[in-house]
Short mmCIF file of C-alpha atoms in Angstrom, two decimals:
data_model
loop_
_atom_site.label_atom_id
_atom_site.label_comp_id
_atom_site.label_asym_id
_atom_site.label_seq_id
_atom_site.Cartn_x
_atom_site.Cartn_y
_atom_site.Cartn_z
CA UNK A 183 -35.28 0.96 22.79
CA UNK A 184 -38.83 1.33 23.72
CA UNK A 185 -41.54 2.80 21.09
CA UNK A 186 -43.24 5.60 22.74
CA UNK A 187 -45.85 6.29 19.76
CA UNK A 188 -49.05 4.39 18.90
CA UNK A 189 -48.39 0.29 18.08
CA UNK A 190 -48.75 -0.41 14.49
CA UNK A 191 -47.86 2.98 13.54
CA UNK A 192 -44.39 2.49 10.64
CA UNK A 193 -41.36 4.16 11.66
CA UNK A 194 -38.63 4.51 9.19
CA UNK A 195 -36.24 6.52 12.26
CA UNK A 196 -36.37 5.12 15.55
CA UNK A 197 -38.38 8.02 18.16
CA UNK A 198 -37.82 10.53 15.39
CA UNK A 199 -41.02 12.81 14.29
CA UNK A 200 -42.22 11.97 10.76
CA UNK A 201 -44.19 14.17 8.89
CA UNK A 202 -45.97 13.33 5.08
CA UNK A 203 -43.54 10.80 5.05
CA UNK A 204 -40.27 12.30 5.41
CA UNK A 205 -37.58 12.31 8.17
CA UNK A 206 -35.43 14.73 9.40
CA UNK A 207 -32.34 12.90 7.67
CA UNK A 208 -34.48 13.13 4.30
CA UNK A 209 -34.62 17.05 4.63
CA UNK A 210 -30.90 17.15 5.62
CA UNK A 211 -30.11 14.77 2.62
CA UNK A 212 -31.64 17.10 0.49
CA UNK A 213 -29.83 20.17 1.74
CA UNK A 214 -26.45 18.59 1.35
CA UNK A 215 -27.41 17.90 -2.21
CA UNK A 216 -28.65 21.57 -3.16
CA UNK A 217 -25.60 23.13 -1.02
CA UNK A 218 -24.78 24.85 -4.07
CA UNK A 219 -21.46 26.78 -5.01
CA UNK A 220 -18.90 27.45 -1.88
CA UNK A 221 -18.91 30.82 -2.54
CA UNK A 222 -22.93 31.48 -2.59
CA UNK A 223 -22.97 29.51 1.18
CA UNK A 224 -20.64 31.83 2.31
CA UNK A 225 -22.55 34.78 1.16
CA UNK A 226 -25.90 33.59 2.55
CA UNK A 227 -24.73 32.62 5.82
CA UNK A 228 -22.83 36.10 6.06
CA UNK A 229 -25.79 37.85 5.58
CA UNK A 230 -28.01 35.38 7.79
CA UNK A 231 -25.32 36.31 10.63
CA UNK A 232 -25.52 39.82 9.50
CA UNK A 233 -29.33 39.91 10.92
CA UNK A 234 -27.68 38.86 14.49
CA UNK A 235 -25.22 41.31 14.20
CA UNK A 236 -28.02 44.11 13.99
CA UNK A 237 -30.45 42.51 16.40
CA UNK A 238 -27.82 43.96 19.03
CA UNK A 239 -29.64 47.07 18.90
CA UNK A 240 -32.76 45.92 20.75
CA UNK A 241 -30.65 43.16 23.06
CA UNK A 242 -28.06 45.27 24.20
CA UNK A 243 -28.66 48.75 23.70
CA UNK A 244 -32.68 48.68 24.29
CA UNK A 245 -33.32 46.25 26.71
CA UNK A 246 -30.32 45.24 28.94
CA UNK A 247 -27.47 48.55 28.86
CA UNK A 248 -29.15 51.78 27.84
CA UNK A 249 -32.30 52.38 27.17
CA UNK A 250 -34.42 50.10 30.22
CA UNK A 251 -31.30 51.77 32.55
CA UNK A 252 -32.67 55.23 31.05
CA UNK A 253 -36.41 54.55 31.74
CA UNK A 254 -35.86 53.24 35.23
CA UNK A 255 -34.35 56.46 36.30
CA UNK A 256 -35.38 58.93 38.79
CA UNK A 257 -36.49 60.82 36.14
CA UNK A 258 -39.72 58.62 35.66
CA UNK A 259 -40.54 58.16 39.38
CA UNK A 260 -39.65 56.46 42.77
CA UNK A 261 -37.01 54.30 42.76
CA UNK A 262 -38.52 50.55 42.98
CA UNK A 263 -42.01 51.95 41.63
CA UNK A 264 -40.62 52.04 38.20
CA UNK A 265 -38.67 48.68 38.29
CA UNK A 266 -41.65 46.96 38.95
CA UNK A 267 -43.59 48.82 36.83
CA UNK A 268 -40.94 47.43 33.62
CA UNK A 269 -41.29 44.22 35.14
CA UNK A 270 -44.89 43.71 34.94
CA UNK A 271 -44.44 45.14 31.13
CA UNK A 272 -42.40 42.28 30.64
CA UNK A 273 -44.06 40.07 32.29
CA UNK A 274 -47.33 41.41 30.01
CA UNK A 275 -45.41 40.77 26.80
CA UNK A 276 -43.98 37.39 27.59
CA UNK A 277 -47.67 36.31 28.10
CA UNK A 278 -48.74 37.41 24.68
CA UNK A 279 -45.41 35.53 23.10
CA UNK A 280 -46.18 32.46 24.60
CA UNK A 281 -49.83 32.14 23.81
CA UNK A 282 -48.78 33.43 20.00
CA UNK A 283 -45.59 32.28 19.09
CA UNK A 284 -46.11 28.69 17.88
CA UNK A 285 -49.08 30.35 16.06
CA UNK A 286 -47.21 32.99 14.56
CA UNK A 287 -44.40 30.43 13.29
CA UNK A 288 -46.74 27.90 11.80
CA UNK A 289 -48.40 30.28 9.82
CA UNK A 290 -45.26 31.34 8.81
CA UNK A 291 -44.44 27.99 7.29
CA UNK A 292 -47.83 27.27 6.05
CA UNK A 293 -47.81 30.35 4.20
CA UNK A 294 -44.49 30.02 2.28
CA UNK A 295 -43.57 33.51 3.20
CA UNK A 296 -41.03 33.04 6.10
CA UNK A 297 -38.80 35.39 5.07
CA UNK A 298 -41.94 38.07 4.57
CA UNK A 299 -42.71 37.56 8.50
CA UNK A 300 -39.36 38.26 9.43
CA UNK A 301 -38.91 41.57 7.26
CA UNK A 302 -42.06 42.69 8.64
CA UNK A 303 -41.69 41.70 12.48
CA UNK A 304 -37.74 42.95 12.40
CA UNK A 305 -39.25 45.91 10.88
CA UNK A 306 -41.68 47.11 13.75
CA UNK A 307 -39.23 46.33 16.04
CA UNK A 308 -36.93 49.28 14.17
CA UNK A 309 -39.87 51.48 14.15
CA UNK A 310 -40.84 50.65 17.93
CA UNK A 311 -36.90 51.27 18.61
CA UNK A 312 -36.55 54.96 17.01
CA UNK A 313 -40.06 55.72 18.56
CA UNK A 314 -37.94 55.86 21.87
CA UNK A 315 -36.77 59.37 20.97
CA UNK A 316 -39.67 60.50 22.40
CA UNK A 317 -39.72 59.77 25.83
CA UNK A 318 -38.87 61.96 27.21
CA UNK A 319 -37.23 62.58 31.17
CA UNK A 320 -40.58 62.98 32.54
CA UNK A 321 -43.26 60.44 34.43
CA UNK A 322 -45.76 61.50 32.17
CA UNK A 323 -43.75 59.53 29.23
CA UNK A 324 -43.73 56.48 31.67
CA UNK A 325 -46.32 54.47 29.90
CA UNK A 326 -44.99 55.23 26.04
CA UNK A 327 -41.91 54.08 27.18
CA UNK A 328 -42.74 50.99 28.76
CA UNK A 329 -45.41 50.33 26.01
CA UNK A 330 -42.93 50.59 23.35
CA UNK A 331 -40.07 48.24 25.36
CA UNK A 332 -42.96 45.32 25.74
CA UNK A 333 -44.20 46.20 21.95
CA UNK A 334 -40.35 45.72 20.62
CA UNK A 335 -39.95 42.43 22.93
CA UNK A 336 -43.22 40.75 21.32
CA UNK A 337 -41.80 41.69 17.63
CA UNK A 338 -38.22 41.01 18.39
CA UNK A 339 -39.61 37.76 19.62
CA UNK A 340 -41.52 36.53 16.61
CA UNK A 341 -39.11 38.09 14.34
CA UNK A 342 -36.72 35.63 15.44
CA UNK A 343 -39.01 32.50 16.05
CA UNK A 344 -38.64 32.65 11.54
CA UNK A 345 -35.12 34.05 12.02
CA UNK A 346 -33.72 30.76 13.81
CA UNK A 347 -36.43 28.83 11.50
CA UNK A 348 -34.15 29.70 8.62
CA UNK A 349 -30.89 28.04 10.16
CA UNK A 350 -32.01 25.02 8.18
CA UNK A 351 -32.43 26.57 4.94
CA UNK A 352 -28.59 28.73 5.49
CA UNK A 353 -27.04 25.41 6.77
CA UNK A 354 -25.89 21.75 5.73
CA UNK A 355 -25.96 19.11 8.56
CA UNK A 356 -21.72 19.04 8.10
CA UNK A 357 -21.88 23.05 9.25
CA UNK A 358 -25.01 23.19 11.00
CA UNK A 359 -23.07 23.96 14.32
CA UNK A 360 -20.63 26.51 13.00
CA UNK A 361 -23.59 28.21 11.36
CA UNK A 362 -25.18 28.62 14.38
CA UNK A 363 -22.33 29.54 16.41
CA UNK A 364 -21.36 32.36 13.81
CA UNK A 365 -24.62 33.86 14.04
CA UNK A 366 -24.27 34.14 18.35
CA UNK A 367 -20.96 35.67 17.82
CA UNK A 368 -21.82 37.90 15.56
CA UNK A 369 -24.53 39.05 17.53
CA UNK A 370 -22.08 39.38 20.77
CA UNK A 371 -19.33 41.17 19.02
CA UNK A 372 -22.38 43.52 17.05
CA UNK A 373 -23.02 44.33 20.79
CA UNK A 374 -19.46 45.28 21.81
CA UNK A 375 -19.26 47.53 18.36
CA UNK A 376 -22.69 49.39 19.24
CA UNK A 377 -22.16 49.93 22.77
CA UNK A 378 -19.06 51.49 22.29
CA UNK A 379 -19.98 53.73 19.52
CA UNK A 380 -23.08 54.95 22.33
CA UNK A 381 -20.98 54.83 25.11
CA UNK A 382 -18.43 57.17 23.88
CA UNK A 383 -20.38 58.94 21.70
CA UNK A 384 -23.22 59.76 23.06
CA UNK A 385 -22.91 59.04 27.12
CA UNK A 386 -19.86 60.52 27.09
CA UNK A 387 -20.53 63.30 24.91
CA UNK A 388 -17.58 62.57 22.02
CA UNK A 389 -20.55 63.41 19.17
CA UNK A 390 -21.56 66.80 20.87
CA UNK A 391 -25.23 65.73 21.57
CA UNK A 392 -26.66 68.54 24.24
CA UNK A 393 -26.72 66.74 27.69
CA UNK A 394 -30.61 67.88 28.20
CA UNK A 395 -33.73 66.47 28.44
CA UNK A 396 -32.51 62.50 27.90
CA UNK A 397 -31.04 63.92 24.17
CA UNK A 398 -27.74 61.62 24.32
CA UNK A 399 -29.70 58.56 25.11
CA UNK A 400 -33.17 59.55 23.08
CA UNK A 401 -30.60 60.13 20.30
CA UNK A 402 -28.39 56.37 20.52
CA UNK A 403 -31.93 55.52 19.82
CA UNK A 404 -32.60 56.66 16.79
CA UNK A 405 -28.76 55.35 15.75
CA UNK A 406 -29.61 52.02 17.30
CA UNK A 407 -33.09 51.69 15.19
CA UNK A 408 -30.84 52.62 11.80
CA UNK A 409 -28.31 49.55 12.87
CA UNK A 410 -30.86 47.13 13.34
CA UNK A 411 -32.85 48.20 9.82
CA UNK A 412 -29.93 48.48 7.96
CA UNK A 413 -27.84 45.19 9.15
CA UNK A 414 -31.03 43.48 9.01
CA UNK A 415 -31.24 43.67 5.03
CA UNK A 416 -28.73 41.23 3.61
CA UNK A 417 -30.41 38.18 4.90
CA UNK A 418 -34.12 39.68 3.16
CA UNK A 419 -31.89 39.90 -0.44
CA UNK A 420 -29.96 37.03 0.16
CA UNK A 421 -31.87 33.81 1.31
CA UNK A 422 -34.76 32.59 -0.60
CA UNK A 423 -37.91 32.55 0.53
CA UNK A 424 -38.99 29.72 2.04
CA UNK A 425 -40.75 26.75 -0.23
CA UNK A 426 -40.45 23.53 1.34
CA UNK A 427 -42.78 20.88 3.05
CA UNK A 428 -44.45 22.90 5.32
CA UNK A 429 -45.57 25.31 2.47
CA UNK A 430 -47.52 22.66 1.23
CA UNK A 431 -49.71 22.28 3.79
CA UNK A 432 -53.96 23.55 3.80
CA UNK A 433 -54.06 26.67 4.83
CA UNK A 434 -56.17 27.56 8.21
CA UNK A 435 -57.83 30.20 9.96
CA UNK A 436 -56.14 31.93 12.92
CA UNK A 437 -57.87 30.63 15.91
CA UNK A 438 -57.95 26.90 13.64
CA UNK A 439 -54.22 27.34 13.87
CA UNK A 440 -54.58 26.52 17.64
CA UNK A 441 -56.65 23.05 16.94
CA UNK A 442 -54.00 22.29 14.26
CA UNK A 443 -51.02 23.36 17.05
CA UNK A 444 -52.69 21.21 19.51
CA UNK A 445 -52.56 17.61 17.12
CA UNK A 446 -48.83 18.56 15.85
CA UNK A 447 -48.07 18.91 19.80
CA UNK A 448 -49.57 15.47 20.35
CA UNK A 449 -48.05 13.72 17.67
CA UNK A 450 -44.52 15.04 18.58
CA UNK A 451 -45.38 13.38 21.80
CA UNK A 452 -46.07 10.19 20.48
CA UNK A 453 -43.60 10.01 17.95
CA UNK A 454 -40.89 12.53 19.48
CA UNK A 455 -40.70 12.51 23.06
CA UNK A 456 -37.52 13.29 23.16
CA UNK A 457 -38.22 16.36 21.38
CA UNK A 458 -40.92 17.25 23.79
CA UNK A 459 -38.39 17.19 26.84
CA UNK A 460 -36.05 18.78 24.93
CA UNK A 461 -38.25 21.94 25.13
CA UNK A 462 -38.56 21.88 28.65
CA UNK A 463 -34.95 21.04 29.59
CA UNK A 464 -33.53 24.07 27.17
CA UNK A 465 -36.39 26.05 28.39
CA UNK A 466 -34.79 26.09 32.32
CA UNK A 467 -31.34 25.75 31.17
CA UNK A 468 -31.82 29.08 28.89
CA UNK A 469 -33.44 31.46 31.93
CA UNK A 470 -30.22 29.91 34.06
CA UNK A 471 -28.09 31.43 30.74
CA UNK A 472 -30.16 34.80 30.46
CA UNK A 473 -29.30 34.72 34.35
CA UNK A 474 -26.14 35.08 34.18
CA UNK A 475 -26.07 38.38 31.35
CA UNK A 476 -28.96 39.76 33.71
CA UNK A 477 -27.81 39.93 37.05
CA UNK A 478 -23.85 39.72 36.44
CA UNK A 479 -23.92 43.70 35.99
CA UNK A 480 -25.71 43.98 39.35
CA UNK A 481 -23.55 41.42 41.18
CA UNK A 482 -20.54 43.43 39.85
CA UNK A 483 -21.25 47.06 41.29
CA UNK A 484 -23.41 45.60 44.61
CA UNK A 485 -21.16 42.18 45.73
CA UNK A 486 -17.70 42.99 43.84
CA UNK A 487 -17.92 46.97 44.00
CA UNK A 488 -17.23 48.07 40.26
CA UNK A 489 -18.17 51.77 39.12
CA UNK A 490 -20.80 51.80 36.69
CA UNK A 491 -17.81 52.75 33.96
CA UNK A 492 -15.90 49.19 35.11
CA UNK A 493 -19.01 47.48 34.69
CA UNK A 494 -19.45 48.84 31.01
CA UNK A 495 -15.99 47.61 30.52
CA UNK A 496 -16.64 43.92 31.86
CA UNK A 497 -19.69 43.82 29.56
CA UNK A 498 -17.89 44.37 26.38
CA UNK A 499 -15.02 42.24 27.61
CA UNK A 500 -18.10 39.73 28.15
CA UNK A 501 -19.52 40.20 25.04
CA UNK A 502 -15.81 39.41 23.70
CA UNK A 503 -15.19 36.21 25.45
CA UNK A 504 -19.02 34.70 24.78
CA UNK A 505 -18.44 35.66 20.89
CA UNK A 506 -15.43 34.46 20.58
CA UNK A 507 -16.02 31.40 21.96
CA UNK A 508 -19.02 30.94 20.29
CA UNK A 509 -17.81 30.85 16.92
CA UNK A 510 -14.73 29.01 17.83
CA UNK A 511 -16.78 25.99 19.36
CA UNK A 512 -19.38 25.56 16.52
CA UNK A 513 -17.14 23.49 15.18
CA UNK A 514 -17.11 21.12 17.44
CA UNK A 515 -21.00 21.01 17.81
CA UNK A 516 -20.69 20.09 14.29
CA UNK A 517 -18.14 16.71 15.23
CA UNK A 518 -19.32 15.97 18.30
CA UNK A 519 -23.36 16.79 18.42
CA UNK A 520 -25.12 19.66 20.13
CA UNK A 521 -25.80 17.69 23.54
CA UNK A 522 -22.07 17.00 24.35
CA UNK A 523 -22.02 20.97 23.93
CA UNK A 524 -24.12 21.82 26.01
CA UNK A 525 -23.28 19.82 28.43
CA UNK A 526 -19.75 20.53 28.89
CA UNK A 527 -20.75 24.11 28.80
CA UNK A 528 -23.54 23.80 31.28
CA UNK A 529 -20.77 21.95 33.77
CA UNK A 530 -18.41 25.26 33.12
CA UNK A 531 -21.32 27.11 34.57
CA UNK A 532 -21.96 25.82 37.37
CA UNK A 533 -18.07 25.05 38.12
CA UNK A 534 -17.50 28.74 37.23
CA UNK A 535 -20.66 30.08 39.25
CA UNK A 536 -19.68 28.18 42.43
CA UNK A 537 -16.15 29.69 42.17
CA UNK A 538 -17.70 33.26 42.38
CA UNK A 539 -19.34 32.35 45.11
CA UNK A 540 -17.01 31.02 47.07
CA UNK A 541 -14.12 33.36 46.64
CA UNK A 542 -16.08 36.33 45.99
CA UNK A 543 -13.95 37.64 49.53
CA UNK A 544 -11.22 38.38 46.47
CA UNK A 545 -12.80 41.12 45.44
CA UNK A 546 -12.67 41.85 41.82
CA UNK A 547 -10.41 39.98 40.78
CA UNK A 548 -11.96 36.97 41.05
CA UNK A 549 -15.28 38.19 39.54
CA UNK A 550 -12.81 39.06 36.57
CA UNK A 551 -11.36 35.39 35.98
CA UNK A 552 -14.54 33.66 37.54
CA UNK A 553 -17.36 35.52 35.91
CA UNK A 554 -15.50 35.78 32.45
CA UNK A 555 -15.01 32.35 32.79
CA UNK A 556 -19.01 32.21 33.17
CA UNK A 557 -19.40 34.10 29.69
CA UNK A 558 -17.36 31.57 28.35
CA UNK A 559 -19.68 29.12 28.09
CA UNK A 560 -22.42 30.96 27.84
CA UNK A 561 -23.27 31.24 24.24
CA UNK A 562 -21.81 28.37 23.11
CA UNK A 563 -24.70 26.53 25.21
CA UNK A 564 -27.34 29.02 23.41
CA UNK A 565 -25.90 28.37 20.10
CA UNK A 566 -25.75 24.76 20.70
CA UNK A 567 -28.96 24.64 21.66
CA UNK A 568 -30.46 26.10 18.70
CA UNK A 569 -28.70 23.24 16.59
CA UNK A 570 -30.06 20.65 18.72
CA UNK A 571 -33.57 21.72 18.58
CA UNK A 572 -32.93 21.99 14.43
CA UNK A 573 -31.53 18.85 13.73
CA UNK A 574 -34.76 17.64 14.94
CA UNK A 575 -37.57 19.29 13.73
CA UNK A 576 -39.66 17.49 11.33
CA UNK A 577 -39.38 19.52 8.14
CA UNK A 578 -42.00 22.18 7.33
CA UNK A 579 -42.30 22.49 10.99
CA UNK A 580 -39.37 24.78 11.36
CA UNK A 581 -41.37 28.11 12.67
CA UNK A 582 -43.82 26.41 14.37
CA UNK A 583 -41.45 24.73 16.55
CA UNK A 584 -39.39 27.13 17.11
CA UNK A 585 -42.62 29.35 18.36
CA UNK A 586 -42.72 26.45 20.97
CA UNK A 587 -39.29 26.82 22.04
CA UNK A 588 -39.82 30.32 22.37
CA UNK A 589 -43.06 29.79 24.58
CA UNK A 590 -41.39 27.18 26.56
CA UNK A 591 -38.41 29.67 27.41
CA UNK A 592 -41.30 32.16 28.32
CA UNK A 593 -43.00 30.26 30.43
CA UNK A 594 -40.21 29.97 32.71
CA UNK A 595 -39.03 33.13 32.45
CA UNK A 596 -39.53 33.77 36.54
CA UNK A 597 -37.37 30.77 37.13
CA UNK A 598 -33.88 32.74 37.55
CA UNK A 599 -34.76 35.86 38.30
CA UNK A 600 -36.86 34.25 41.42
CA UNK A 601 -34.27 32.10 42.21
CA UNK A 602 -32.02 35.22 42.83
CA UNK A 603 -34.48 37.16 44.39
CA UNK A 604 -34.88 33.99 47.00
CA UNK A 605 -31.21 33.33 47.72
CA UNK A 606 -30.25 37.20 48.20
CA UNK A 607 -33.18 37.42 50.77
CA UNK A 608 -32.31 33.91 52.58
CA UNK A 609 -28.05 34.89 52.41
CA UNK A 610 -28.92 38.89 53.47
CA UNK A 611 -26.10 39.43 50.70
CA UNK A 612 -25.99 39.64 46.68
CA UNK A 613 -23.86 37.49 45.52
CA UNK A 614 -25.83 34.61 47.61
CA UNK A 615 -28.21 35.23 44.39
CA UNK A 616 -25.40 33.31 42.67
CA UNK A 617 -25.94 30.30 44.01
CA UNK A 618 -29.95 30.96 42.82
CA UNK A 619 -29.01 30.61 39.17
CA UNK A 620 -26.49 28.18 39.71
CA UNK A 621 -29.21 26.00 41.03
CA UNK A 622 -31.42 27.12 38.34
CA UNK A 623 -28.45 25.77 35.56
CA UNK A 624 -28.45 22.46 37.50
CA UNK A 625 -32.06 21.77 37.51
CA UNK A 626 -31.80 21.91 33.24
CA UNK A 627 -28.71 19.87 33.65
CA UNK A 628 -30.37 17.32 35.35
CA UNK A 629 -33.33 17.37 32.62
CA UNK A 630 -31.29 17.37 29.84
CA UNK A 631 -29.04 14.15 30.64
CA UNK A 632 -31.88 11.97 29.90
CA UNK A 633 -32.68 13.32 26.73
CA UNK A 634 -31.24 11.82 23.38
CA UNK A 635 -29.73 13.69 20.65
CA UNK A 636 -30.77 11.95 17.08
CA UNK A 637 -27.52 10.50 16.71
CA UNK A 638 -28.01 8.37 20.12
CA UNK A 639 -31.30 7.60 18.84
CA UNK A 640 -30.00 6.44 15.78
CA UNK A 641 -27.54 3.78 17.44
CA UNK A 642 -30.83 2.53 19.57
#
C-alpha cells in the first residue's frame, strides 16, 4: 500500500490517524477491557438509545410532519412565498452549523464535559420546541416561527455532533454496529409512537383540543417539547462524563479553536486519507438518504395520488420498516464491517428507486412495495455510517470529528433537493424527481467504493 503521510513519520497502523501515540485499536482495546458488568451495558446503551427515541420530537413532529406543514400554510401567506421563505431559514442555519460544528465538538472534547454540551444543546432545543405554542395562524408570527425552526435545527445539530460522539464511550468494537443500529430504530419507532399520539389526538381531535387559532397543533407542541426533555434524561444519569484523551489536551480560545481545527484537518489528511474521503462520500450519500424521507411524502400525494391521511399512514409504516430493519442489521455491521453495509444498502436504493420509477404507471401499489422497499435500507445505511466514521476516529477526537461530518453533510445539503427540483422540471412530471436522488445515491456510491474501511487497511 502506498504511505500517503510525510516520509519518516512512524506508523504503528498502516493509513490510520494517530494521535499522542495511540491508535484507534488502542482506544477500542481499552473499551473491551472496561466493558464492565452485562447488565450495566445494557442499561447505558438503553438510555443512550432512549435520547434517539425522544429526538423524534424535533425530526418528525417539528421539522418534517407537523409543525413546518403548519407554518407553511395559508395561514402565514401566499402559497410558494412561505416555502421559500422556510427554505432560506434553513438554508441560514445550515450555514451557521457548518462553520461551527467541528468547533463546537472539539471544545466539547477538550473540555471533558461532553455530556454537559449535550444536556445543554438538547435542552434549548426543548425550550425552542414548546416556544412554538405561540405562533400563532397569522403572518405576523411568520418570522418567530421560522426563527425558532432554524434556532432548534442549529441546537438539534450540535446536540447530536456529542450525542453520536458518545457511541464510543456506550459501545465495544464486538457491538459497535448493533449499538448504533438500536439507537436509529429507536429513533424511527419513537417517531411512529409520537405521530400517532398527535395525529389522533390532537389533528383529529380524540383529546378535545378546540380546533381554533392553530390550538391542536400549537398544543402537540408543547407535548412534543415534554417527550424530547423527558426521554432525553436517562442518557445525562446514565453515561459518564466524558474523560479520555481528548480531555487532556491545552485548552484554547474560541476563534484559536479554528487554527487548531485547521492542523487536526491536515494531519488527518496526511495520515488518514481515507478518513478524509470518507466525509465527503457519506456526506452525498446522506442528502441522497434524507432524499428519500423528504420528498417520498410529496411523490406519494402528487405522482401516486394518496390523500394526505394515506400518506400519514405510509410514513409510520415507513418509520416501521426503516426501524426495524435497522436494529435487525446492526448485527451484521458488527460481522461484516460498516462499508459492506452500506453498500449493499446503497445498491437497494437505487435498485428500489429505479423500480418506482419505472412502474410508477401501477399506481399505488407499486409505490407501496417499491418505496417501502426504499425505507428498507434506508437507516441501516445511516446507522452504518455512523459506525464507520467511529471506528475511525483517532481517540479524543470524537466531537470534533463528528462536527466535520456534520459540516460535510451541510455543505451538500442542496445536492438532492436540486437534483429533484432539476429532473421534475426536465421530465414535466414528479416522480421524474426520482430519478434526481437516485442519481444523487449513485454519485456517493461511486465515492465510497474506493474508500477503505480499517479492516481493509489492516490486511494492506
Amino acid at each position: 500500500m502506498t504511505d500517503m503521510s510525510d516520509p519518516g513519520v512512524p506508523r504503528m497502523e498502516p493509513d490510520l490517524p494517530q494521535f499522542s501515540g495511540i491508535t484507534p485499536t488502542d482506544a477500542l482495546a481499552a473499551a473491551v477491557a472496561a466493558e464492565g458488568p452485562a447488565s450495566t451495558r445494557k442499561r447505558i446503551v438503553l438510555a443512550w438509545g432512549l435520547w434517539d427515541w425522544g429526538s423524534a420530537a424535533f425530526n418528525a413532529v417539528v421539522t418534517t410532519f407537523v409543525f413546518t406543514v403548519y407554518l407553511t400554510s395559508s395561514s402565514f401567506g401566499p402559497e410558494g412565498t412561505v416555502e421559500a421563505q422556510l427554505g432560506w431559514a434553513l438554508a441560514a442555519a445550515g450555514l451557521l452549523i457548518a462553520v461551527l460544528a467541528p468547533v463546537t465538538g472539539q471544545r466539547s472534547d477538550t473540555s471533558g464535559r461532553r455530556k454537559f454540551w449535550l444536556a445543554v444543546n438538547t435542552y434549548i432545543v426543548v425550550a425552542l420546541t414548546a416556544a412554538m405554542f405561540f405562533v400563532q395562524p397569522d403572518p405576523a408570527f411568520l418570522l418567530l416561527g421560522l426563527f425558532l425552526v432554524a434556532a432548534g435545527n442549529v441546537f438539534f445539530e450540535f446536540a447530536g455532533v456529542n450525542y453520536n460522539a458518545m457511541l464510543s464511550q456506550v459501545s465495544a468494537p464486538r457491538s459497535i454496529g448493533r449499538v448504533s443500529g438500536f439507537g436509529w430504530g429507536m429513533g424511527y419507532i419513537g417517531g411512529i409512537v409520537l405521530l400517532l399520539i398527535v395525529y389522533f389526538g390532537f389533528v383529529q381531535g380524540l383529546f378535545g383540543v378546540p380546533d381554533e387559532d392553530g390550538l391542536p397543533i400549537r398544543v402537540a407542541m408543547i407535548v412534543s417539547a415534554v417527550w424530547f426533555g423527558l426521554f432525553a434524561l436517562p442518557v445525562l444519569f446514565a453515561v459518564p462524563e466524558y474523560r479520555g484523551t481528548g480531555a487532556t489536551r491545552e485548552r484554547v480560545s474560541f476563534f484559536a479553536s479554528y487554527a487548531r481545527l485547521g492542523r487536526d484537518v491536515a494531519k488527518l489528511w496526511r495520515e488518514s486519507r481515507h478518513t478524509v474521503w470518507f466525509l465527503v462520500a457519506s456526506a452525498v450519500f446522506r442528502d441522497g438518504l434524507a432524499g428519500v424521507f423528504t420528498f417520498g411524502g410529496v411523490l406519494a400525494a402528487s405522482a401516486f395520488g394518496f390523500s394526505a391521511g394515506e400518506v400519514i399512514i405510509f410514513a409510520i409504516a415507513a418509520n416501521v420498516v426503516a426501524g426495524v430493519s435497522t436494529i435487525a442489521v446492526g448485527a451484521l455491521d458488527d460481522k461484516l464491517g460498516a462499508k459492506p453495509v452500506i453498500i449493499v444498502a446503497l445498491s437497494g436504493l437505487i435498485v428500489s428507486g429505479l423500480l418506482v420509477f419505472l412502474l410508477h404507471d401501477g399506481g399505488q401499489i407499486v409505490f407501496w412495495t417499491a418505496g417501502l422497499a426504499l425505507t428498507l435500507f434506508v437507516g441501516p445505511a445511516q446507522s452504518a455510517s455512523r459506525t464507520f466514521l467511529a471506528r475511525i476516529i483517532p481517540p479524543g477526537r470524537e466531537g470534533e470529528v463528528f462536527g466535520l461530518y456534520a459540516t460535510t453533510g451541510r455543505a451538500v445539503s442542496f445536492l438532492a433537493p436540486t437534483m429533484f427540483a432539476l429532473f421534475v422540471t426536465i421530465g414535466g412530471a414528479a416522480y421524474f424527481g426520482i430519478l434526481g436522488i437516485v442519481l444523487v445515491l449513485v454519485l456517493g456510491l461511486v465515492l465510497l467504493i474506493p474508500v477503505k474501511s480499517v479492516q481493509e487497511r489492516l490486511k494492506d
